[in-house]
Short mmCIF file of C-alpha atoms in Angstrom, two decimals:
data_model
loop_
_atom_site.label_atom_id
_atom_site.label_comp_id
_atom_site.label_asym_id
_atom_site.label_seq_id
_atom_site.Cartn_x
_atom_site.Cartn_y
_atom_site.Cartn_z
CA UNK U 1 7.21 17.91 -10.48
CA UNK U 2 8.74 21.32 -11.13
CA UNK U 3 9.68 20.31 -14.72
CA UNK U 4 9.76 17.14 -16.90
CA UNK U 5 12.32 14.61 -15.87
CA UNK U 6 12.68 10.81 -15.90
CA UNK U 7 11.99 9.18 -12.58
CA UNK U 8 13.39 5.70 -11.82
CA UNK U 9 12.32 3.53 -8.82
CA UNK U 10 12.85 0.14 -7.54
CA UNK U 11 11.74 -1.67 -4.46
CA UNK U 12 14.32 -2.61 -1.80
CA UNK U 13 13.95 -4.56 1.37
CA UNK U 14 13.03 -2.95 4.64
CA UNK U 15 15.31 -3.00 7.78
CA UNK U 16 12.54 -3.82 10.18
CA UNK U 17 14.62 -3.19 13.29
CA UNK U 18 15.09 0.35 12.19
CA UNK U 19 11.41 0.70 11.99
CA UNK U 20 10.63 -1.23 15.37
CA UNK U 21 13.10 1.27 17.08
CA UNK U 22 10.86 4.07 15.94
CA UNK U 23 7.68 2.45 16.93
CA UNK U 24 6.57 2.09 13.28
CA UNK U 25 5.93 -0.69 10.82
CA UNK U 26 6.02 -0.92 7.04
CA UNK U 27 2.68 -0.03 5.29
CA UNK U 28 3.97 -0.83 1.76
CA UNK U 29 7.17 -1.30 -0.10
CA UNK U 30 10.49 0.81 0.34
CA UNK U 31 11.31 2.60 -2.89
CA UNK U 32 14.77 3.57 -3.94
CA UNK U 33 13.83 6.59 -6.02
CA UNK U 34 16.36 8.32 -8.45
CA UNK U 35 16.03 10.78 -11.18
CA UNK U 36 18.04 12.34 -14.01
CA UNK U 37 17.42 15.83 -12.59
CA UNK U 38 16.86 15.58 -8.87
CA UNK U 39 15.77 19.18 -8.62
CA UNK U 40 12.83 18.65 -10.88
CA UNK U 41 11.21 16.19 -8.16
CA UNK U 42 9.58 18.16 -5.11
CA UNK U 43 6.74 15.70 -4.14
CA UNK U 44 6.14 11.91 -4.30
CA UNK U 45 2.78 10.27 -4.21
CA UNK U 46 3.19 6.86 -2.57
CA UNK U 47 0.21 4.37 -2.78
CA UNK U 48 -1.50 2.94 0.36
CA UNK U 49 -4.41 0.52 0.90
CA UNK U 50 -5.79 1.79 4.19
CA UNK U 51 -9.53 1.95 4.59
CA UNK U 52 -11.30 5.22 4.90
CA UNK U 53 -12.25 4.63 8.48
CA UNK U 54 -8.40 3.86 9.51
CA UNK U 55 -7.40 7.32 7.78
CA UNK U 56 -9.67 9.07 10.28
CA UNK U 57 -6.81 8.11 12.67
CA UNK U 58 -4.79 11.34 12.74
CA UNK U 59 -1.13 10.34 12.37
CA UNK U 60 -1.76 6.84 11.22
CA UNK U 61 0.28 7.11 8.09
CA UNK U 62 3.67 8.87 7.44
CA UNK U 63 6.55 8.51 5.28
CA UNK U 64 10.02 7.31 6.22
CA UNK U 65 12.94 8.83 4.52
CA UNK U 66 16.29 6.76 4.83
CA UNK U 67 19.71 8.13 3.94
CA UNK U 68 23.24 7.18 5.01
CA UNK U 69 22.78 9.62 7.99
CA UNK U 70 19.69 7.60 9.30
CA UNK U 71 15.97 7.57 9.38
CA UNK U 72 13.56 10.64 9.25
CA UNK U 73 9.93 10.71 9.36
CA UNK U 74 8.15 13.11 7.18
CA UNK U 75 4.55 14.22 7.74
CA UNK U 76 2.15 13.81 4.54
CA UNK U 77 1.15 17.06 2.91
CA UNK U 78 -2.05 15.14 2.05
CA UNK U 79 -3.50 11.76 2.35
CA UNK U 80 -6.03 10.66 -0.19
CA UNK U 81 -7.99 7.43 -0.24
CA UNK U 82 -5.33 5.71 -2.47
CA UNK U 83 -2.14 8.00 -1.97
CA UNK U 84 -0.02 9.78 0.49
CA UNK U 85 1.69 13.02 -0.81
CA UNK U 86 4.96 14.17 0.79
CA UNK U 87 7.36 16.86 0.07
CA UNK U 88 10.90 15.47 -0.62
CA UNK U 89 14.20 17.26 0.28
CA UNK U 90 16.13 14.98 -2.10
CA UNK U 91 15.76 11.58 -3.64
CA UNK U 92 16.80 8.29 -1.90
CA UNK U 93 14.71 5.62 0.01
CA UNK U 94 11.20 6.41 0.93
CA UNK U 95 8.38 4.22 2.34
CA UNK U 96 4.96 4.45 3.68
CA UNK U 97 4.98 3.54 7.36
CA UNK U 98 2.22 3.21 9.95
CA UNK U 99 2.28 3.92 13.62
CA UNK U 100 2.17 0.56 15.42
CA UNK U 101 0.08 1.84 18.35
CA UNK U 102 -2.63 3.39 16.34
CA UNK U 103 -2.71 0.47 13.97
CA UNK U 104 -3.43 -1.95 16.95
CA UNK U 105 -6.35 0.11 17.90
CA UNK U 106 -8.16 0.01 14.65
CA UNK U 107 -11.45 -1.69 15.23
CA UNK U 108 -13.12 -2.34 11.89
CA UNK U 109 -11.98 -3.35 8.42
CA UNK U 110 -14.25 -2.48 5.48
CA UNK U 111 -13.64 -4.88 2.71
CA UNK U 112 -14.77 -7.08 -0.12
CA UNK U 113 -14.50 -10.79 -0.48
CA UNK U 114 -14.13 -12.30 -3.88
CA UNK U 115 -14.96 -16.00 -4.28
CA UNK U 116 -13.80 -17.83 -7.24
CA UNK U 117 -14.57 -21.42 -8.26
CA UNK U 118 -11.91 -22.74 -10.55
CA UNK U 119 -13.03 -25.00 -13.50
CA UNK U 120 -13.15 -28.47 -12.20
CA UNK U 121 -10.35 -30.71 -12.99
CA UNK U 122 -11.29 -34.28 -12.08
CA UNK U 123 -12.90 -34.90 -8.61
CA UNK U 124 -11.20 -32.00 -7.01
CA UNK U 125 -12.72 -28.43 -6.95
CA UNK U 126 -10.68 -25.41 -5.89
CA UNK U 127 -12.31 -22.51 -4.22
CA UNK U 128 -10.33 -19.28 -4.21
CA UNK U 129 -11.12 -16.53 -1.52
CA UNK U 130 -9.60 -13.25 -1.78
CA UNK U 131 -10.04 -10.53 0.92
CA UNK U 132 -9.67 -6.97 -0.49
CA UNK U 133 -9.82 -3.66 1.24
CA UNK U 134 -12.75 -1.22 0.06
CA UNK U 135 -10.29 0.98 -1.84
CA UNK U 136 -9.07 -1.72 -4.11
CA UNK U 137 -10.69 -1.77 -7.57
CA UNK U 138 -12.48 -5.06 -7.86
CA UNK U 139 -12.55 -5.19 -11.60
CA UNK U 140 -8.49 -4.96 -11.78
CA UNK U 141 -8.23 -7.61 -9.05
CA UNK U 142 -10.62 -9.99 -10.93
CA UNK U 143 -8.78 -9.57 -14.16
CA UNK U 144 -5.38 -10.14 -12.49
CA UNK U 145 -6.74 -13.13 -10.58
CA UNK U 146 -8.30 -14.71 -13.57
CA UNK U 147 -5.08 -14.38 -15.62
CA UNK U 148 -2.63 -15.54 -12.95
CA UNK U 149 -4.70 -18.25 -11.37
CA UNK U 150 -6.48 -19.71 -14.38
CA UNK U 151 -10.12 -18.71 -12.90
CA UNK U 152 -12.96 -18.65 -15.18
CA UNK U 153 -16.00 -17.75 -13.14
CA UNK U 154 -16.52 -14.67 -11.06
CA UNK U 155 -18.81 -14.52 -8.14
CA UNK U 156 -18.45 -11.32 -5.93
CA UNK U 157 -19.90 -10.63 -2.59
CA UNK U 158 -19.39 -7.42 -0.80
CA UNK U 159 -19.11 -7.30 2.73
CA UNK U 160 -20.00 -3.97 4.20
CA UNK U 161 -18.30 -4.34 7.68
CA UNK U 162 -15.91 -7.04 8.29
CA UNK U 163 -15.01 -7.35 11.88
CA UNK U 164 -11.54 -8.37 12.92
#
């Protein structure tokens, strides 16, 4: 940010046919980004959930910029373990995309499996199993899952290499 300003964003639906024609697929939400002072915004940091191994594939992640004139693909300035940083010419629709071919050749997924046994109600017991990628914070997910699903107990098993 060049100066302090208010940044407003919302998610909008992807046009999958537009991405397919470019050999890409969505790797996160499509954001409609606006600001009270557009000149104050020079970079965006878009969140991703790719594994560290996947990030070793050069050019796997990029950012699409969609305007009335069409689609352009922006190369990241930096890819961290949680975000993709991109320089923005002006504000409009931005989303994280993944190269379809490179995505298909990924061999391993490093992740964590969270297993929750819900409090029994009658004879039926429910076991919830969540597969998370390694860069997702388990504590946050456990807290959110417990709140939204009414889960009481937490049993966490980490899986070092989960083969597809």
